[in-house]
Amino acid sequence: MPDQIDDIELRSEEVQEILTQAPNWMIRWGSALFLGLIILLLAISWFLEYPDIIPSQAIITTQVPPQKERAKNTGRFSAILVDDNQEVVKDQPLAIIENTANYQDIYTLKAALDTISLQGESFYFPYTDIPELSLGNIETNYALFVNSYVLYELNREFQPFSNRAIANRTSISQTRNRLENMKAQREINKEEMRLAKIDLDRDQKFLDNGVIAPSEFERTRIGFLQAERNFKSIDAQISQLVEGVSVAQSTAKGTEIDGAREERTLLNGVIQSLNVLKASIKDWELNFALTSKLDGKVSFLNFWSENQTVNAGDVVFTIIPKDGSEYVAKLKTPAQNSGKIKLGQEVIIRLENYPDTEFGTLDGKIEKISVIADEDGMYAIDVSLPDTLITTFDKEIDFQQEMRGTGDIVTEDLRLIERFFYQLRNVFKR
């Protein structure tokens, strides 16, 4: 019995030695296998790459977005001028909110004002052909414009400054004629004075030689003095006439300048009052008229009728632009990972009313990215879409304005090993 126990203990030590010391071949092959697995994983992580997906909210529309026409004031509709789904053109009135003016009179006046075209320094407005208008708050500005235009037309018709200029020119002409006559008379008086001087010199010699009496010489001298006085008088009159012509010319020039200034002042007054009137009509349209800003089709967002009340800010109509505009997806993208977004990246769009499991998805390309985020921290991104909305399941989507869905932005591919090292670097930085 003791011999068996010793034998068991001996064998147990041998077994224990075998178990505690692994064979060399197992260590070598095990290490090689482990190293191979590490290299294989690194190789796989190097070649395996995939992008990040940035989810966004998407709305499908066109390059020319639909117009949402809102009521600017609270009030009742005095007129609804279009029907649902009616074709409309740019600047066409759609509805009128109740106000103190007659909208037909407003548009009559606007059409008349649109016919005015400035032609050089004048224009024409047929105010006498326009019937009495009910313009509400615009009445005062219209009256000021008509009054300015009447003054301008009266000045152009009667031309008071032109008549003064004509009178001045006539006066100048007459004065010049008198001046020429005076110059001719001066020559005559000059000759008379020369002859009187000859007589005076001759009688002076006769007086010195005692041929004539002193009284006769005095009469000759008086004749010479009269001729000299007449000559100087003519010179004075000529000087006055020359001055008169100069003054008349200055007056005529001043009258001409005053006339041009008055006409320019009146014309500027008419133009200014016209601009004020047009601005008041524009203000009226902004406050009380709902107008199409583009060519397209009008869509009612409610069942509207005359005398129905609408609140300020309510969307009354939507104007859908005509076909031919390119399709575009408007994305709202959160700021997270937005630095990875670049132009030209692919966007996968899933529409709410077209399940992607049945219809597939739409593919687009990023063509515009907003520089800053909005107040909600979202970036606006424009995504171009094909001319025909064909899904990945080769199904055509019937376009409807502002179809909603989601847009997944596919960023650049990143290797798995790079993602691992980025995470590892963040761990060490912490």
XYZ file of C-alpha atoms in Angstrom:
430
model
C 0.000 0.000 0.000
C 2.733 2.582 0.802
C 4.483 1.560 -2.433
C 1.384 2.448 -4.459
C 1.107 5.828 -2.781
C 4.727 6.664 -3.591
C 4.200 5.583 -7.194
C 1.139 7.822 -7.535
C 2.970 10.779 -6.078
C 5.902 10.199 -8.438
C 3.673 10.025 -11.483
C 1.742 13.094 -10.340
C 4.942 15.087 -10.316
C 5.751 13.934 -13.871
C 2.269 14.840 -15.080
C 2.515 18.159 -13.366
C 5.813 18.869 -15.076
C 4.270 18.075 -18.471
C 1.286 20.281 -17.792
C 3.297 23.223 -16.519
C 5.782 23.275 -19.409
C 4.204 23.783 -22.888
C 5.988 22.366 -25.905
C 8.199 24.711 -27.892
C 6.343 24.055 -31.186
C 3.070 25.186 -29.611
C 4.605 28.447 -28.400
C 6.069 29.189 -31.827
C 2.959 28.412 -33.838
C 0.671 30.123 -31.340
C 2.648 33.358 -31.474
C 2.753 33.261 -35.267
C -0.972 32.669 -35.453
C -1.692 35.545 -33.070
C 0.612 37.885 -35.008
C -1.068 36.832 -38.242
C -4.474 37.605 -36.821
C -3.278 41.069 -35.741
C -1.855 41.765 -39.205
C -5.044 40.505 -40.834
C -7.181 42.768 -38.663
C -4.958 45.758 -39.442
C -5.126 44.987 -43.147
C -8.890 44.660 -43.035
C -9.209 47.911 -41.069
C -6.963 49.618 -43.643
C -8.932 48.507 -46.676
C -12.345 48.751 -45.041
C -13.641 52.322 -45.403
C -17.102 53.837 -45.249
C -18.600 57.361 -45.037
C -20.440 59.151 -42.285
C -24.132 59.803 -42.867
C -25.453 63.207 -41.750
C -29.267 63.193 -41.474
C -31.138 66.360 -42.480
C -34.651 67.633 -43.011
C -35.537 67.989 -46.702
C -38.131 69.898 -48.723
C -38.417 69.352 -52.489
C -39.140 72.516 -54.449
C -37.925 74.354 -57.561
C -35.150 76.873 -58.206
C -37.890 79.502 -58.338
C -39.714 78.749 -55.084
C -43.491 79.103 -54.785
C -44.790 82.423 -53.524
C -46.722 82.400 -50.275
C -48.947 85.468 -50.319
C -49.881 86.575 -46.810
C -52.435 89.114 -45.641
C -50.754 92.299 -44.395
C -53.753 93.528 -42.417
C -56.704 92.055 -40.617
C -59.993 92.695 -42.377
C -62.645 91.392 -44.717
C -62.141 90.630 -48.375
C -63.832 93.289 -50.473
C -62.977 91.385 -53.662
C -61.407 88.079 -54.680
C -60.210 88.482 -58.246
C -59.023 84.955 -59.139
C -60.217 81.363 -58.925
C -58.424 78.365 -57.498
C -55.871 76.835 -59.927
C -56.160 79.849 -62.239
C -53.160 80.877 -64.328
C -51.810 84.256 -63.217
C -49.068 86.583 -64.400
C -46.573 88.680 -62.508
C -48.036 91.722 -60.681
C -51.610 90.488 -61.170
C -53.910 91.418 -58.234
C -55.442 88.384 -56.532
C -57.643 89.831 -53.787
C -58.391 93.118 -52.026
C -58.810 93.642 -48.282
C -61.513 96.130 -47.315
C -60.327 99.765 -47.094
C -61.531 103.339 -47.665
C -60.573 103.415 -51.357
C -62.272 101.885 -54.374
C -59.726 99.399 -55.694
C -60.975 99.818 -59.279
C -60.342 103.570 -59.060
C -56.868 102.884 -57.658
C -55.977 100.650 -60.590
C -57.536 103.125 -63.057
C -55.268 105.840 -61.696
C -52.257 103.504 -61.665
C -52.829 102.597 -65.319
C -53.052 106.299 -66.233
C -49.840 107.073 -64.348
C -48.052 104.208 -66.094
C -48.698 105.924 -69.438
C -46.603 108.925 -68.370
C -43.173 108.955 -69.955
C -40.673 111.738 -69.504
C -39.715 113.104 -72.904
C -36.765 115.410 -72.483
C -37.947 118.230 -70.254
C -41.702 117.596 -70.342
C -44.448 115.020 -70.068
C -48.192 114.854 -70.523
C -50.900 113.590 -68.167
C -54.554 113.569 -69.341
C -56.069 114.474 -65.973
C -59.147 115.999 -67.651
C -60.017 112.589 -69.154
C -60.002 110.821 -65.782
C -63.396 110.604 -64.051
C -63.930 111.373 -60.386
C -62.101 108.810 -58.289
C -62.571 107.453 -54.782
C -58.994 107.068 -53.588
C -59.261 107.085 -49.813
C -55.982 108.085 -48.180
C -54.394 108.615 -51.596
C -56.793 111.473 -52.411
C -54.541 114.172 -50.917
C -51.444 113.092 -52.832
C -53.457 112.870 -56.053
C -54.797 116.413 -55.553
C -51.260 117.721 -54.940
C -50.050 116.038 -58.108
C -52.882 117.449 -60.237
C -52.337 120.938 -58.783
C -48.596 120.761 -59.536
C -49.312 119.523 -63.041
C -51.847 122.324 -63.724
C -49.322 124.982 -62.648
C -46.716 123.365 -64.852
C -49.071 123.259 -67.855
C -50.209 126.884 -67.370
C -46.613 128.025 -67.300
C -45.863 126.076 -70.482
C -48.998 127.347 -72.240
C -48.804 131.061 -71.412
C -45.039 131.303 -70.888
C -45.034 134.553 -68.865
C -41.271 134.742 -68.779
C -41.112 134.173 -72.512
C -43.397 137.185 -73.081
C -41.147 139.275 -70.884
C -38.152 138.076 -72.839
C -39.863 139.066 -76.103
C -40.644 142.527 -74.696
C -37.044 142.894 -73.569
C -35.742 141.902 -76.990
C -38.092 144.426 -78.641
C -36.934 147.136 -76.256
C -33.296 146.308 -76.971
C -33.928 146.469 -80.719
C -35.652 149.850 -80.452
C -32.916 151.220 -78.221
C -30.265 150.078 -80.670
C -32.131 151.811 -83.502
C -32.214 155.015 -81.460
C -28.524 154.559 -80.743
C -27.734 154.274 -84.436
C -29.797 157.407 -85.127
C -27.983 159.230 -82.358
C -24.627 158.196 -83.765
C -25.664 159.550 -87.166
C -26.884 162.770 -85.527
C -23.564 162.987 -83.666
C -21.684 162.962 -86.944
C -23.882 165.807 -88.196
C -23.367 167.797 -84.998
C -19.667 167.102 -85.185
C -19.574 168.554 -88.676
C -21.642 171.561 -87.554
C -19.237 172.149 -84.680
C -16.255 171.911 -87.071
C -17.779 174.483 -89.409
C -18.705 176.726 -86.462
C -15.092 176.508 -85.308
C -13.882 177.558 -88.757
C -16.256 180.561 -88.688
C -15.072 181.428 -85.199
C -11.391 181.296 -86.213
C -12.028 183.400 -89.330
C -14.031 186.038 -87.399
C -11.276 186.093 -84.804
C -8.819 187.175 -87.530
C -11.304 189.690 -88.862
C -11.768 191.051 -85.346
C -8.019 191.308 -84.854
C -7.693 193.224 -88.154
C -10.658 195.451 -87.313
C -12.737 194.160 -90.208
C -15.771 193.251 -88.033
C -17.219 194.649 -84.883
C -16.897 192.764 -81.563
C -20.656 192.195 -81.463
C -20.561 190.260 -84.721
C -17.683 188.138 -83.389
C -19.701 187.403 -80.259
C -22.615 186.146 -82.353
C -20.233 183.821 -84.205
C -18.809 182.608 -80.891
C -22.325 181.964 -79.534
C -23.064 179.847 -82.628
C -19.927 177.796 -82.020
C -20.802 177.265 -78.345
C -24.306 176.104 -79.287
C -22.855 173.636 -81.810
C -20.417 172.377 -79.153
C -23.230 172.029 -76.589
C -25.363 170.086 -79.060
C -22.440 167.744 -79.809
C -21.804 167.039 -76.136
C -25.523 166.553 -75.554
C -25.592 163.951 -78.324
C -22.565 162.232 -76.729
C -24.388 162.110 -73.385
C -27.507 160.647 -74.996
C -25.427 158.052 -76.845
C -23.773 157.063 -73.571
C -27.190 156.719 -71.931
C -28.466 154.574 -74.821
C -25.396 152.311 -74.655
C -25.985 151.883 -70.935
C -29.668 151.261 -71.617
C -28.849 148.505 -74.119
C -26.495 146.871 -71.600
C -29.127 147.014 -68.849
C -31.805 145.679 -71.204
C -29.560 142.794 -72.259
C -28.849 141.949 -68.627
C -32.572 142.110 -67.840
C -33.364 139.886 -70.823
C -30.768 137.343 -69.715
C -32.110 137.442 -66.170
C -35.649 136.958 -67.468
C -34.504 134.001 -69.555
C -32.767 132.459 -66.551
C -35.782 133.097 -64.326
C -38.040 131.482 -66.916
C -35.852 128.391 -67.185
C -35.581 128.210 -63.397
C -39.344 128.548 -62.975
C -40.035 125.853 -65.569
C -37.474 123.535 -63.965
C -38.914 124.204 -60.508
C -42.444 123.459 -61.688
C -41.295 120.329 -63.545
C -39.404 119.087 -60.491
C -42.487 119.775 -58.396
C -44.629 117.685 -60.741
C -42.103 114.843 -60.811
C -41.774 114.888 -57.030
C -45.542 114.876 -56.505
C -45.822 112.072 -59.094
C -43.272 109.972 -57.216
C -45.070 110.615 -53.928
C -48.366 109.576 -55.534
C -46.846 106.394 -56.962
C -45.305 105.596 -53.572
C -48.676 106.028 -51.861
C -50.277 103.683 -54.412
C -47.496 101.170 -53.749
C -48.113 101.450 -49.998
C -51.818 100.872 -50.594
C -51.035 97.741 -52.625
C -48.688 96.442 -49.935
C -51.315 96.923 -47.241
C -54.568 95.988 -48.958
C -53.830 94.155 -52.222
C -52.612 90.568 -52.512
C -50.543 90.358 -55.693
C -48.741 87.657 -57.651
C -44.983 88.184 -57.773
C -44.389 85.645 -60.552
C -46.025 83.821 -63.460
C -47.698 80.591 -62.438
C -50.829 79.020 -61.029
C -52.646 80.259 -57.926
C -53.614 77.750 -55.256
C -56.107 78.559 -52.483
C -55.081 77.405 -49.016
C -58.650 77.816 -47.754
C -62.149 78.319 -49.115
C -62.096 82.092 -49.448
C -65.061 84.295 -50.343
C -65.888 87.995 -50.342
C -66.694 89.569 -46.952
C -64.781 86.743 -45.237
C -62.395 87.951 -42.531
C -58.689 87.233 -42.809
C -56.060 87.869 -40.143
C -52.752 89.615 -40.678
C -50.043 87.064 -41.431
C -52.395 84.375 -42.736
C -51.191 82.615 -45.882
C -54.049 83.191 -48.324
C -52.633 82.044 -51.662
C -49.685 80.080 -52.967
C -48.396 80.876 -56.448
C -46.813 77.805 -58.020
C -44.301 78.818 -60.720
C -44.687 77.535 -64.254
C -43.025 74.282 -65.312
C -39.486 74.374 -66.611
C -37.758 75.378 -63.402
C -35.080 73.006 -62.088
C -35.862 70.847 -59.081
C -33.939 71.425 -55.875
C -34.002 69.993 -52.359
C -33.701 72.444 -49.478
C -31.974 70.830 -46.502
C -31.858 71.928 -42.876
C -28.754 70.312 -41.412
C -27.616 70.369 -37.758
C -24.229 71.817 -36.889
C -22.883 68.463 -35.677
C -20.431 67.047 -38.256
C -21.263 69.948 -40.604
C -17.544 70.533 -41.173
C -17.460 67.309 -43.208
C -20.019 68.613 -45.686
C -18.592 69.709 -49.037
C -19.901 70.772 -52.418
C -20.635 67.922 -54.802
C -21.287 65.308 -52.106
C -24.107 62.838 -52.660
C -27.411 63.185 -50.819
C -29.929 60.341 -50.473
C -33.472 61.716 -50.160
C -36.402 59.779 -48.741
C -39.867 61.301 -49.199
C -42.565 61.024 -46.561
C -45.394 60.492 -49.058
C -43.362 57.994 -51.144
C -42.047 55.222 -48.827
C -38.503 54.321 -49.823
C -39.164 50.599 -49.301
C -41.700 50.748 -52.133
C -40.586 53.647 -54.333
C -36.875 53.934 -53.577
C -34.908 57.121 -52.958
C -33.808 60.180 -54.918
C -30.142 61.009 -55.420
C -28.830 64.568 -55.543
C -25.633 66.594 -55.315
C -24.846 69.442 -52.921
C -24.472 72.706 -54.847
C -24.729 75.394 -52.155
C -23.967 75.566 -48.421
C -24.862 78.489 -46.173
C -21.946 80.223 -44.482
C -23.589 80.619 -41.072
C -26.279 78.750 -39.196
C -29.730 80.132 -38.455
C -31.096 80.930 -35.000
C -31.846 77.223 -34.473
C -28.267 76.218 -35.269
C -29.230 74.682 -38.623
C -27.344 75.157 -41.886
C -29.237 75.664 -45.163
C -28.043 73.436 -48.003
C -29.253 73.366 -51.615
C -29.190 70.006 -53.386
C -29.600 69.780 -57.154
C -31.894 67.050 -58.457
C -32.324 65.503 -61.931
C -34.690 67.128 -64.411
C -36.930 64.067 -64.024
C -37.550 62.713 -60.540
C -36.619 59.038 -61.100
C -35.977 57.003 -57.947
C -33.432 54.251 -57.394
C -36.280 51.778 -58.092
C -36.675 53.367 -61.551
C -40.016 54.910 -60.592
C -40.963 58.454 -61.584
C -42.226 60.727 -58.813
C -45.057 63.138 -59.591
C -43.685 66.478 -58.456
C -45.603 68.457 -55.863
C -44.359 71.689 -54.364
C -42.746 71.392 -50.940
C -42.762 67.619 -50.607
C -41.136 66.793 -47.286
C -38.721 64.071 -46.327
C -35.228 63.385 -45.038
C -31.882 63.841 -46.723
C -28.855 61.748 -45.770
C -25.622 63.517 -46.699
C -22.928 61.005 -47.651
C -19.542 62.401 -46.581
C -16.071 61.277 -47.701
C -15.054 57.679 -46.942
C -12.873 57.149 -43.869
C -10.803 53.990 -43.146
C -11.728 51.888 -40.133
C -8.187 52.089 -38.772
C -8.304 55.890 -39.008
C -11.521 55.950 -36.993
C -9.861 53.684 -34.375
C -6.824 55.924 -34.055
C -9.010 59.075 -33.849
C -10.923 57.497 -30.959
C -7.680 56.365 -29.332
C -6.235 59.878 -29.635
C -9.324 61.351 -27.969
C -8.956 58.885 -25.089
C -5.328 59.901 -24.497
C -6.200 63.612 -24.713
C -8.749 63.171 -21.957
